[in-house]
Amino acid sequence: MARTTRQASVDDARPASANYHANALARGLALLEMLAAEPEPLTLGEFSDRTALPKSTLVRLLAVLAEMDYVVRVDERPAYRLGHKVQGLAAAYVSNLDLTVVAEAYLQPVALSTGQTANLGVLDGDQVLHICVAEPDRPLRFTTNLGARDHTHCTGLGKVLLAGLTDEQRAAVLPAEPFPSFTEHTLTTQADLRKDLDRVNRRGFALDDNERSTGLRCVAVPITIDDRCLAAVSVSGPAGEFTGARQQEYVAVLDRVAKSMAADPDFATALRIVHRSLRPAVKPTVSA
C-alpha cells in the first residue's frame, strides 16, 4: 500500500503542553510570516496546503487578523495580503535598533578575551567612522572614542573597507599621492597600498603594522552582509603583543564574531539603517 506523506504543520514545533491561546498565537504569527515571504496574496487553499491546518481553523485565524488590520482580504477566493498594522510594528522595531548597543554585546567579549581594544567601523565618505569601541580592563591599551574618524590607508579597519571596493571606488576615497605619512611605516603610494590590499583579500584580514601610530598594531576582518563588506571589526593594541602567532589568534576570534554579527538579524538591520545615512565616497579636495 502506498504511503502518504503528511505536510508539516505550524504546530509541529510547539511543545505538547502549549495551551490553546499559545497555539492560536503561534498559528497566527506563522500566517503573517507566510504572507511576508510572498510577493502576491495567498489564498485560503494555499494556506491550508502549506500549514496542514483545516480551512475552518484558518478562516477563524484570518478573520481575527483581518479585524485587527494585520491582514486584508483582497477577493472572494478568498485571498489575503498583509495589512497596515504590520508596517507599524516594523517601524517600531527599526526605530528601537541602535547599532552601537547591538554591536557592544559582541565587542565586549572580544576585548575581554583578547585583552585588546575592539572596534567596529564603517566607511563614511573618505574616512573610517568608529561605530562602537570596547576597551579591555587594563592600564595599557589603545583608546579611541565612539564616533571618532580616521584615515583609510593606514588603519586596519580602513584597509579592510578599501579592499572591498573597486579600483574606481578606491580612487574616489583615497587622497592624492603621496598619502599623509604618520610614521616611517605608513604606505604613501597607490602602488604599495594596492599590493597590501591584494594581500588583505587573499588572507582575509588587514594589518596596521605601526602605520598610524608608532608602537600600535591592529588586525581587522570584514563583516559581509548581502555579499558586500558593509563594516569591519578589529582589535588594536601595543605592537609587542601582536606577534605572528598572536595575530592569528586574534584573527580567529574576529572571524567568529564577524560571522555571528552578520548572521544576527538585529545587527544586519541596524547596519543597513546606518548605511543609509553615510556619506558617499567623494574625492577629497586638495588644498592650494
PDB file of C-alpha atoms in Angstrom:
ATOM      1  CA  MET A   1       0.000   0.000   0.000  1.00  0.00           C
ATOM      2  CA  ALA A   2       1.378   3.429  -0.949  1.00  0.00           C
ATOM      3  CA  ARG A   3       2.421   5.621   1.930  1.00  0.00           C
ATOM      4  CA  THR A   4       1.218   9.201   2.139  1.00  0.00           C
ATOM      5  CA  THR A   5       3.400  11.980   3.486  1.00  0.00           C
ATOM      6  CA  ARG A   6       1.731  14.481   5.798  1.00  0.00           C
ATOM      7  CA  GLN A   7       2.770  18.087   5.266  1.00  0.00           C
ATOM      8  CA  ALA A   8       4.480  19.783   8.186  1.00  0.00           C
ATOM      9  CA  SER A   9       2.067  21.614  10.450  1.00  0.00           C
ATOM     10  CA  VAL A  10       2.662  25.014  12.002  1.00  0.00           C
ATOM     11  CA  ASP A  11       2.097  23.210  15.337  1.00  0.00           C
ATOM     12  CA  ASP A  12       4.919  20.705  14.862  1.00  0.00           C
ATOM     13  CA  ALA A  13       7.467  22.872  16.655  1.00  0.00           C
ATOM     14  CA  ARG A  14       5.129  23.669  19.562  1.00  0.00           C
ATOM     15  CA  PRO A  15       5.537  21.824  22.899  1.00  0.00           C
ATOM     16  CA  ALA A  16       2.685  19.483  23.764  1.00  0.00           C
ATOM     17  CA  SER A  17       1.951  21.469  26.902  1.00  0.00           C
ATOM     18  CA  ALA A  18       1.263  24.675  24.995  1.00  0.00           C
ATOM     19  CA  ASN A  19      -2.273  25.875  25.731  1.00  0.00           C
ATOM     20  CA  TYR A  20      -4.934  26.784  23.201  1.00  0.00           C
ATOM     21  CA  HIS A  21      -4.182  30.523  23.218  1.00  0.00           C
ATOM     22  CA  ALA A  22      -0.464  29.989  22.741  1.00  0.00           C
ATOM     23  CA  ASN A  23      -1.153  27.692  19.808  1.00  0.00           C
ATOM     24  CA  ALA A  24      -3.549  30.196  18.266  1.00  0.00           C
ATOM     25  CA  LEU A  25      -0.967  32.960  18.612  1.00  0.00           C
ATOM     26  CA  ALA A  26       1.765  30.810  17.061  1.00  0.00           C
ATOM     27  CA  ARG A  27      -0.514  29.870  14.181  1.00  0.00           C
ATOM     28  CA  GLY A  28      -1.480  33.489  13.531  1.00  0.00           C
ATOM     29  CA  LEU A  29       2.146  34.627  13.515  1.00  0.00           C
ATOM     30  CA  ALA A  30       3.037  31.778  11.148  1.00  0.00           C
ATOM     31  CA  LEU A  31       0.383  33.005   8.707  1.00  0.00           C
ATOM     32  CA  LEU A  32       1.854  36.532   8.819  1.00  0.00           C
ATOM     33  CA  GLU A  33       5.326  35.140   8.124  1.00  0.00           C
ATOM     34  CA  MET A  34       3.995  33.241   5.117  1.00  0.00           C
ATOM     35  CA  LEU A  35       2.424  36.399   3.703  1.00  0.00           C
ATOM     36  CA  ALA A  36       5.638  38.355   4.313  1.00  0.00           C
ATOM     37  CA  ALA A  37       7.615  35.806   2.310  1.00  0.00           C
ATOM     38  CA  GLU A  38       5.402  36.038  -0.781  1.00  0.00           C
ATOM     39  CA  PRO A  39       5.116  38.849  -3.372  1.00  0.00           C
ATOM     40  CA  GLU A  40       1.444  38.041  -4.063  1.00  0.00           C
ATOM     41  CA  PRO A  41      -1.598  37.460  -1.814  1.00  0.00           C
ATOM     42  CA  LEU A  42      -2.179  33.889  -0.603  1.00  0.00           C
ATOM     43  CA  THR A  43      -5.494  32.087  -0.907  1.00  0.00           C
ATOM     44  CA  LEU A  44      -7.212  30.098   1.796  1.00  0.00           C
ATOM     45  CA  GLY A  45      -6.409  26.920  -0.144  1.00  0.00           C
ATOM     46  CA  GLU A  46      -2.716  27.819  -0.311  1.00  0.00           C
ATOM     47  CA  PHE A  47      -2.638  28.455   3.437  1.00  0.00           C
ATOM     48  CA  SER A  48      -4.266  25.075   4.008  1.00  0.00           C
ATOM     49  CA  ASP A  49      -1.794  23.283   1.735  1.00  0.00           C
ATOM     50  CA  ARG A  50       1.215  24.889   3.439  1.00  0.00           C
ATOM     51  CA  THR A  51       0.122  24.571   7.055  1.00  0.00           C
ATOM     52  CA  ALA A  52      -1.881  21.314   7.122  1.00  0.00           C
ATOM     53  CA  LEU A  53      -4.494  23.182   9.143  1.00  0.00           C
ATOM     54  CA  PRO A  54      -8.221  22.757   8.445  1.00  0.00           C
ATOM     55  CA  LYS A  55      -9.778  25.564   6.424  1.00  0.00           C
ATOM     56  CA  SER A  56     -12.268  26.179   9.229  1.00  0.00           C
ATOM     57  CA  THR A  57      -9.400  26.921  11.624  1.00  0.00           C
ATOM     58  CA  LEU A  58      -7.695  29.170   9.075  1.00  0.00           C
ATOM     59  CA  VAL A  59     -10.906  31.119   8.473  1.00  0.00           C
ATOM     60  CA  ARG A  60     -11.145  31.906  12.202  1.00  0.00           C
ATOM     61  CA  LEU A  61      -7.479  32.916  12.468  1.00  0.00           C
ATOM     62  CA  LEU A  62      -7.569  35.098   9.365  1.00  0.00           C
ATOM     63  CA  ALA A  63     -10.813  36.733  10.473  1.00  0.00           C
ATOM     64  CA  VAL A  64      -9.187  37.847  13.727  1.00  0.00           C
ATOM     65  CA  LEU A  65      -6.089  39.117  11.906  1.00  0.00           C
ATOM     66  CA  ALA A  66      -8.278  40.974   9.420  1.00  0.00           C
ATOM     67  CA  GLU A  67     -10.364  42.518  12.196  1.00  0.00           C
ATOM     68  CA  MET A  68      -7.154  43.836  13.780  1.00  0.00           C
ATOM     69  CA  ASP A  69      -5.856  45.115  10.390  1.00  0.00           C
ATOM     70  CA  TYR A  70      -2.847  42.787  10.280  1.00  0.00           C
ATOM     71  CA  VAL A  71      -4.170  41.175   7.089  1.00  0.00           C
ATOM     72  CA  VAL A  72      -6.558  42.361   4.378  1.00  0.00           C
ATOM     73  CA  ARG A  73      -8.916  40.139   2.392  1.00  0.00           C
ATOM     74  CA  VAL A  74      -8.484  41.139  -1.252  1.00  0.00           C
ATOM     75  CA  ASP A  75     -11.017  38.982  -3.129  1.00  0.00           C
ATOM     76  CA  GLU A  76     -13.656  36.259  -2.896  1.00  0.00           C
ATOM     77  CA  ARG A  77     -11.385  33.204  -3.338  1.00  0.00           C
ATOM     78  CA  PRO A  78     -10.632  34.341  -0.560  1.00  0.00           C
ATOM     79  CA  ALA A  79      -7.050  35.668  -0.760  1.00  0.00           C
ATOM     80  CA  TYR A  80      -5.170  37.802   1.778  1.00  0.00           C
ATOM     81  CA  ARG A  81      -2.275  40.247   1.942  1.00  0.00           C
ATOM     82  CA  LEU A  82      -0.549  41.983   4.847  1.00  0.00           C
ATOM     83  CA  GLY A  83      -2.357  44.912   6.463  1.00  0.00           C
ATOM     84  CA  HIS A  84      -1.072  48.331   7.529  1.00  0.00           C
ATOM     85  CA  LYS A  85      -0.638  47.351  11.186  1.00  0.00           C
ATOM     86  CA  VAL A  86       2.378  45.263  10.183  1.00  0.00           C
ATOM     87  CA  GLN A  87       4.118  48.414   8.964  1.00  0.00           C
ATOM     88  CA  GLY A  88       3.657  49.971  12.391  1.00  0.00           C
ATOM     89  CA  LEU A  89       5.354  47.014  14.045  1.00  0.00           C
ATOM     90  CA  ALA A  90       8.208  47.115  11.536  1.00  0.00           C
ATOM     91  CA  ALA A  91       8.696  50.857  12.032  1.00  0.00           C
ATOM     92  CA  ALA A  92       8.767  50.451  15.811  1.00  0.00           C
ATOM     93  CA  TYR A  93      11.309  47.641  15.505  1.00  0.00           C
ATOM     94  CA  VAL A  94      13.596  49.731  13.308  1.00  0.00           C
ATOM     95  CA  SER A  95      13.324  52.865  15.455  1.00  0.00           C
ATOM     96  CA  ASN A  96      14.411  50.949  18.539  1.00  0.00           C
ATOM     97  CA  LEU A  97      17.525  49.471  16.935  1.00  0.00           C
ATOM     98  CA  ASP A  98      20.819  51.105  17.923  1.00  0.00           C
ATOM     99  CA  LEU A  99      23.827  49.656  16.098  1.00  0.00           C
ATOM    100  CA  THR A 100      26.205  50.735  18.848  1.00  0.00           C
ATOM    101  CA  VAL A 101      24.180  48.933  21.504  1.00  0.00           C
ATOM    102  CA  VAL A 102      23.743  45.805  19.386  1.00  0.00           C
ATOM    103  CA  ALA A 103      27.447  45.719  18.467  1.00  0.00           C
ATOM    104  CA  GLU A 104      28.651  46.269  22.030  1.00  0.00           C
ATOM    105  CA  ALA A 105      27.277  42.887  23.063  1.00  0.00           C
ATOM    106  CA  TYR A 106      29.705  41.336  20.554  1.00  0.00           C
ATOM    107  CA  LEU A 107      32.721  43.600  21.071  1.00  0.00           C
ATOM    108  CA  GLN A 108      32.886  43.461  24.873  1.00  0.00           C
ATOM    109  CA  PRO A 109      33.648  39.707  24.921  1.00  0.00           C
ATOM    110  CA  VAL A 110      36.278  40.258  22.209  1.00  0.00           C
ATOM    111  CA  ALA A 111      38.016  42.917  24.306  1.00  0.00           C
ATOM    112  CA  LEU A 112      37.820  40.655  27.357  1.00  0.00           C
ATOM    113  CA  SER A 113      39.162  37.528  25.626  1.00  0.00           C
ATOM    114  CA  THR A 114      41.977  39.236  23.700  1.00  0.00           C
ATOM    115  CA  GLY A 115      42.949  41.941  26.187  1.00  0.00           C
ATOM    116  CA  GLN A 116      42.916  44.427  23.291  1.00  0.00           C
ATOM    117  CA  THR A 117      40.584  47.234  22.235  1.00  0.00           C
ATOM    118  CA  ALA A 118      37.827  46.028  19.898  1.00  0.00           C
ATOM    119  CA  ASN A 119      36.458  48.380  17.227  1.00  0.00           C
ATOM    120  CA  LEU A 120      33.612  48.369  14.725  1.00  0.00           C
ATOM    121  CA  GLY A 121      33.990  50.740  11.767  1.00  0.00           C
ATOM    122  CA  VAL A 122      32.250  51.704   8.544  1.00  0.00           C
ATOM    123  CA  LEU A 123      33.317  53.767   5.545  1.00  0.00           C
ATOM    124  CA  ASP A 124      31.789  57.246   5.711  1.00  0.00           C
ATOM    125  CA  GLY A 125      32.856  59.244   2.665  1.00  0.00           C
ATOM    126  CA  ASP A 126      36.647  59.071   2.644  1.00  0.00           C
ATOM    127  CA  GLN A 127      37.009  58.250   6.351  1.00  0.00           C
ATOM    128  CA  VAL A 128      36.613  55.356   8.744  1.00  0.00           C
ATOM    129  CA  LEU A 129      33.857  56.051  11.265  1.00  0.00           C
ATOM    130  CA  HIS A 130      34.092  54.219  14.612  1.00  0.00           C
ATOM    131  CA  ILE A 131      30.577  52.955  15.402  1.00  0.00           C
ATOM    132  CA  CYS A 132      31.440  51.016  18.554  1.00  0.00           C
ATOM    133  CA  VAL A 133      34.524  50.705  20.777  1.00  0.00           C
ATOM    134  CA  ALA A 134      35.075  48.238  23.616  1.00  0.00           C
ATOM    135  CA  GLU A 135      38.212  48.634  25.729  1.00  0.00           C
ATOM    136  CA  PRO A 136      39.830  45.939  27.902  1.00  0.00           C
ATOM    137  CA  ASP A 137      40.208  46.395  31.647  1.00  0.00           C
ATOM    138  CA  ARG A 138      43.933  47.136  31.735  1.00  0.00           C
ATOM    139  CA  PRO A 139      46.017  50.280  32.142  1.00  0.00           C
ATOM    140  CA  LEU A 140      47.976  49.935  28.870  1.00  0.00           C
ATOM    141  CA  ARG A 141      45.529  49.881  25.990  1.00  0.00           C
ATOM    142  CA  PHE A 142      44.616  51.597  22.735  1.00  0.00           C
ATOM    143  CA  THR A 143      41.999  54.281  23.269  1.00  0.00           C
ATOM    144  CA  THR A 144      39.647  55.880  20.765  1.00  0.00           C
ATOM    145  CA  ASN A 145      36.243  57.491  21.030  1.00  0.00           C
ATOM    146  CA  LEU A 146      32.866  56.419  19.755  1.00  0.00           C
ATOM    147  CA  GLY A 147      32.209  58.477  16.630  1.00  0.00           C
ATOM    148  CA  ALA A 148      35.907  59.132  16.002  1.00  0.00           C
ATOM    149  CA  ARG A 149      37.080  59.256  12.395  1.00  0.00           C
ATOM    150  CA  ASP A 150      40.360  58.133  10.897  1.00  0.00           C
ATOM    151  CA  HIS A 151      42.212  57.636   7.624  1.00  0.00           C
ATOM    152  CA  THR A 152      41.646  54.567   5.473  1.00  0.00           C
ATOM    153  CA  HIS A 153      45.106  53.926   4.007  1.00  0.00           C
ATOM    154  CA  CYS A 154      46.920  53.407   7.313  1.00  0.00           C
ATOM    155  CA  THR A 155      44.403  51.656   9.590  1.00  0.00           C
ATOM    156  CA  GLY A 156      43.279  48.052   9.848  1.00  0.00           C
ATOM    157  CA  LEU A 157      39.611  48.959   9.613  1.00  0.00           C
ATOM    158  CA  GLY A 158      40.281  51.274   6.686  1.00  0.00           C
ATOM    159  CA  LYS A 159      42.251  48.708   4.713  1.00  0.00           C
ATOM    160  CA  VAL A 160      39.522  46.082   5.078  1.00  0.00           C
ATOM    161  CA  LEU A 161      36.922  48.564   3.879  1.00  0.00           C
ATOM    162  CA  LEU A 162      39.129  49.653   0.965  1.00  0.00           C
ATOM    163  CA  ALA A 163      39.813  46.039  -0.014  1.00  0.00           C
ATOM    164  CA  GLY A 164      36.111  45.540  -0.627  1.00  0.00           C
ATOM    165  CA  LEU A 165      35.917  48.393  -3.149  1.00  0.00           C
ATOM    166  CA  THR A 166      36.568  48.516  -6.872  1.00  0.00           C
ATOM    167  CA  ASP A 167      39.559  50.468  -8.197  1.00  0.00           C
ATOM    168  CA  GLU A 168      37.211  53.281  -9.233  1.00  0.00           C
ATOM    169  CA  GLN A 169      35.634  53.441  -5.781  1.00  0.00           C
ATOM    170  CA  ARG A 170      39.045  53.466  -4.106  1.00  0.00           C
ATOM    171  CA  ALA A 171      40.162  56.334  -6.321  1.00  0.00           C
ATOM    172  CA  ALA A 172      37.198  58.364  -5.052  1.00  0.00           C
ATOM    173  CA  VAL A 173      38.121  57.676  -1.433  1.00  0.00           C
ATOM    174  CA  LEU A 174      41.903  57.962  -1.329  1.00  0.00           C
ATOM    175  CA  PRO A 175      43.739  61.306  -1.152  1.00  0.00           C
ATOM    176  CA  ALA A 176      46.221  62.433  -3.765  1.00  0.00           C
ATOM    177  CA  GLU A 177      49.683  60.862  -3.657  1.00  0.00           C
ATOM    178  CA  PRO A 178      51.706  60.881  -1.592  1.00  0.00           C
ATOM    179  CA  PHE A 179      49.214  59.887   1.099  1.00  0.00           C
ATOM    180  CA  PRO A 180      49.632  61.545   4.512  1.00  0.00           C
ATOM    181  CA  SER A 181      52.501  59.894   6.375  1.00  0.00           C
ATOM    182  CA  PHE A 182      52.239  59.350  10.143  1.00  0.00           C
ATOM    183  CA  THR A 183      55.189  57.017  10.780  1.00  0.00           C
ATOM    184  CA  GLU A 184      58.067  55.597   8.795  1.00  0.00           C
ATOM    185  CA  HIS A 185      55.889  52.564   8.057  1.00  0.00           C
ATOM    186  CA  THR A 186      52.922  54.408   6.525  1.00  0.00           C
ATOM    187  CA  LEU A 187      52.136  53.384   2.959  1.00  0.00           C
ATOM    188  CA  THR A 188      52.021  56.568   0.891  1.00  0.00           C
ATOM    189  CA  THR A 189      51.606  55.416  -2.718  1.00  0.00           C
ATOM    190  CA  GLN A 190      48.801  53.794  -4.705  1.00  0.00           C
ATOM    191  CA  ALA A 191      51.125  51.006  -5.834  1.00  0.00           C
ATOM    192  CA  ASP A 192      52.217  49.995  -2.331  1.00  0.00           C
ATOM    193  CA  LEU A 193      48.694  50.227  -0.957  1.00  0.00           C
ATOM    194  CA  ARG A 194      47.267  48.153  -3.829  1.00  0.00           C
ATOM    195  CA  LYS A 195      49.761  45.375  -3.072  1.00  0.00           C
ATOM    196  CA  ASP A 196      48.753  45.443   0.575  1.00  0.00           C
ATOM    197  CA  LEU A 197      45.037  45.377  -0.276  1.00  0.00           C
ATOM    198  CA  ASP A 198      45.622  42.395  -2.556  1.00  0.00           C
ATOM    199  CA  ARG A 199      47.158  40.632   0.464  1.00  0.00           C
ATOM    200  CA  VAL A 200      44.112  41.593   2.532  1.00  0.00           C
ATOM    201  CA  ASN A 201      41.791  39.955   0.007  1.00  0.00           C
ATOM    202  CA  ARG A 202      43.952  36.821  -0.212  1.00  0.00           C
ATOM    203  CA  ARG A 203      44.361  36.186   3.518  1.00  0.00           C
ATOM    204  CA  GLY A 204      41.058  37.651   4.706  1.00  0.00           C
ATOM    205  CA  PHE A 205      42.365  40.216   7.203  1.00  0.00           C
ATOM    206  CA  ALA A 206      44.215  43.533   7.297  1.00  0.00           C
ATOM    207  CA  LEU A 207      47.193  44.561   9.402  1.00  0.00           C
ATOM    208  CA  ASP A 208      48.121  48.046  10.544  1.00  0.00           C
ATOM    209  CA  ASP A 209      51.779  47.499  11.421  1.00  0.00           C
ATOM    210  CA  ASN A 210      52.850  50.697  13.186  1.00  0.00           C
ATOM    211  CA  GLU A 211      51.459  52.639  10.221  1.00  0.00           C
ATOM    212  CA  ARG A 212      49.073  55.006  12.009  1.00  0.00           C
ATOM    213  CA  SER A 213      50.961  55.309  15.278  1.00  0.00           C
ATOM    214  CA  THR A 214      54.379  54.014  16.304  1.00  0.00           C
ATOM    215  CA  GLY A 215      54.017  51.190  18.808  1.00  0.00           C
ATOM    216  CA  LEU A 216      50.474  50.311  17.745  1.00  0.00           C
ATOM    217  CA  ARG A 217      49.293  47.316  15.736  1.00  0.00           C
ATOM    218  CA  CYS A 218      45.825  46.364  14.621  1.00  0.00           C
ATOM    219  CA  VAL A 219      44.247  43.423  12.832  1.00  0.00           C
ATOM    220  CA  ALA A 220      40.825  43.696  11.196  1.00  0.00           C
ATOM    221  CA  VAL A 221      38.398  41.478   9.267  1.00  0.00           C
ATOM    222  CA  PRO A 222      35.357  42.271   7.103  1.00  0.00           C
ATOM    223  CA  ILE A 223      31.708  41.893   8.069  1.00  0.00           C
ATOM    224  CA  THR A 224      29.989  40.695   4.912  1.00  0.00           C
ATOM    225  CA  ILE A 225      26.226  41.091   4.509  1.00  0.00           C
ATOM    226  CA  ASP A 226      24.342  40.735   1.225  1.00  0.00           C
ATOM    227  CA  ASP A 227      27.669  39.709  -0.384  1.00  0.00           C
ATOM    228  CA  ARG A 228      29.156  43.130   0.445  1.00  0.00           C
ATOM    229  CA  CYS A 229      31.669  44.275   3.029  1.00  0.00           C
ATOM    230  CA  LEU A 230      29.458  46.698   4.971  1.00  0.00           C
ATOM    231  CA  ALA A 231      31.691  47.079   8.021  1.00  0.00           C
ATOM    232  CA  ALA A 232      34.921  45.911   9.620  1.00  0.00           C
ATOM    233  CA  VAL A 233      35.789  44.717  13.112  1.00  0.00           C
ATOM    234  CA  SER A 234      39.259  44.897  14.640  1.00  0.00           C
ATOM    235  CA  VAL A 235      41.426  44.665  17.729  1.00  0.00           C
ATOM    236  CA  SER A 236      44.174  47.202  18.410  1.00  0.00           C
ATOM    237  CA  GLY A 237      46.899  47.350  20.999  1.00  0.00           C
ATOM    238  CA  PRO A 238      50.621  47.500  21.848  1.00  0.00           C
ATOM    239  CA  ALA A 239      52.706  46.338  18.882  1.00  0.00           C
ATOM    240  CA  GLY A 240      54.794  43.978  21.013  1.00  0.00           C
ATOM    241  CA  GLU A 241      51.706  41.927  21.853  1.00  0.00           C
ATOM    242  CA  PHE A 242      50.813  41.339  18.204  1.00  0.00           C
ATOM    243  CA  THR A 243      53.328  38.598  17.398  1.00  0.00           C
ATOM    244  CA  GLY A 244      52.670  36.402  14.372  1.00  0.00           C
ATOM    245  CA  ALA A 245      51.053  33.637  16.422  1.00  0.00           C
ATOM    246  CA  ARG A 246      49.021  36.084  18.500  1.00  0.00           C
ATOM    247  CA  GLN A 247      47.813  37.862  15.357  1.00  0.00           C
ATOM    248  CA  GLN A 248      46.396  34.574  14.070  1.00  0.00           C
ATOM    249  CA  GLU A 249      44.622  34.022  17.396  1.00  0.00           C
ATOM    250  CA  TYR A 250      43.096  37.492  17.194  1.00  0.00           C
ATOM    251  CA  VAL A 251      42.023  36.964  13.582  1.00  0.00           C
ATOM    252  CA  ALA A 252      40.325  33.682  14.533  1.00  0.00           C
ATOM    253  CA  VAL A 253      38.376  35.475  17.275  1.00  0.00           C
ATOM    254  CA  LEU A 254      37.416  38.294  14.901  1.00  0.00           C
ATOM    255  CA  ASP A 255      36.349  35.888  12.154  1.00  0.00           C
ATOM    256  CA  ARG A 256      33.981  34.132  14.542  1.00  0.00           C
ATOM    257  CA  VAL A 257      32.448  37.338  15.850  1.00  0.00           C
ATOM    258  CA  ALA A 258      32.152  38.839  12.342  1.00  0.00           C
ATOM    259  CA  LYS A 259      30.179  35.794  11.178  1.00  0.00           C
ATOM    260  CA  SER A 260      27.971  35.942  14.275  1.00  0.00           C
ATOM    261  CA  MET A 261      27.273  39.639  13.760  1.00  0.00           C
ATOM    262  CA  ALA A 262      26.446  39.165  10.085  1.00  0.00           C
ATOM    263  CA  ALA A 263      24.032  36.346  10.985  1.00  0.00           C
ATOM    264  CA  ASP A 264      22.251  38.423  13.650  1.00  0.00           C
ATOM    265  CA  PRO A 265      19.099  39.960  12.091  1.00  0.00           C
ATOM    266  CA  ASP A 266      19.147  42.850  14.574  1.00  0.00           C
ATOM    267  CA  PHE A 267      22.768  43.706  13.764  1.00  0.00           C
ATOM    268  CA  ALA A 268      22.289  43.353   9.997  1.00  0.00           C
ATOM    269  CA  THR A 269      19.184  45.530  10.016  1.00  0.00           C
ATOM    270  CA  ALA A 270      20.805  48.196  12.203  1.00  0.00           C
ATOM    271  CA  LEU A 271      23.897  48.246   9.991  1.00  0.00           C
ATOM    272  CA  ARG A 272      21.805  48.683   6.838  1.00  0.00           C
ATOM    273  CA  ILE A 273      19.993  51.592   8.507  1.00  0.00           C
ATOM    274  CA  VAL A 274      23.304  53.264   9.385  1.00  0.00           C
ATOM    275  CA  HIS A 275      24.495  52.852   5.797  1.00  0.00           C
ATOM    276  CA  ARG A 276      21.574  54.929   4.559  1.00  0.00           C
ATOM    277  CA  SER A 277      22.938  57.945   6.452  1.00  0.00           C
ATOM    278  CA  LEU A 278      26.603  57.581   5.467  1.00  0.00           C
ATOM    279  CA  ARG A 279      28.228  59.981   3.054  1.00  0.00           C
ATOM    280  CA  PRO A 280      29.006  58.610  -0.406  1.00  0.00           C
ATOM    281  CA  ALA A 281      32.628  58.216  -1.386  1.00  0.00           C
ATOM    282  CA  VAL A 282      33.945  61.523  -2.723  1.00  0.00           C
ATOM    283  CA  LYS A 283      37.301  62.653  -3.972  1.00  0.00           C
ATOM    284  CA  PRO A 284      38.999  64.677  -1.216  1.00  0.00           C
ATOM    285  CA  THR A 285      39.555  68.340  -2.002  1.00  0.00           C
ATOM    286  CA  VAL A 286      43.236  69.221  -2.390  1.00  0.00           C
ATOM    287  CA  SER A 287      44.157  72.489  -0.682  1.00  0.00           C
ATOM    288  CA  ALA A 288      46.076  75.024  -2.692  1.00  0.00           C
TER     289      ALA A 288
END
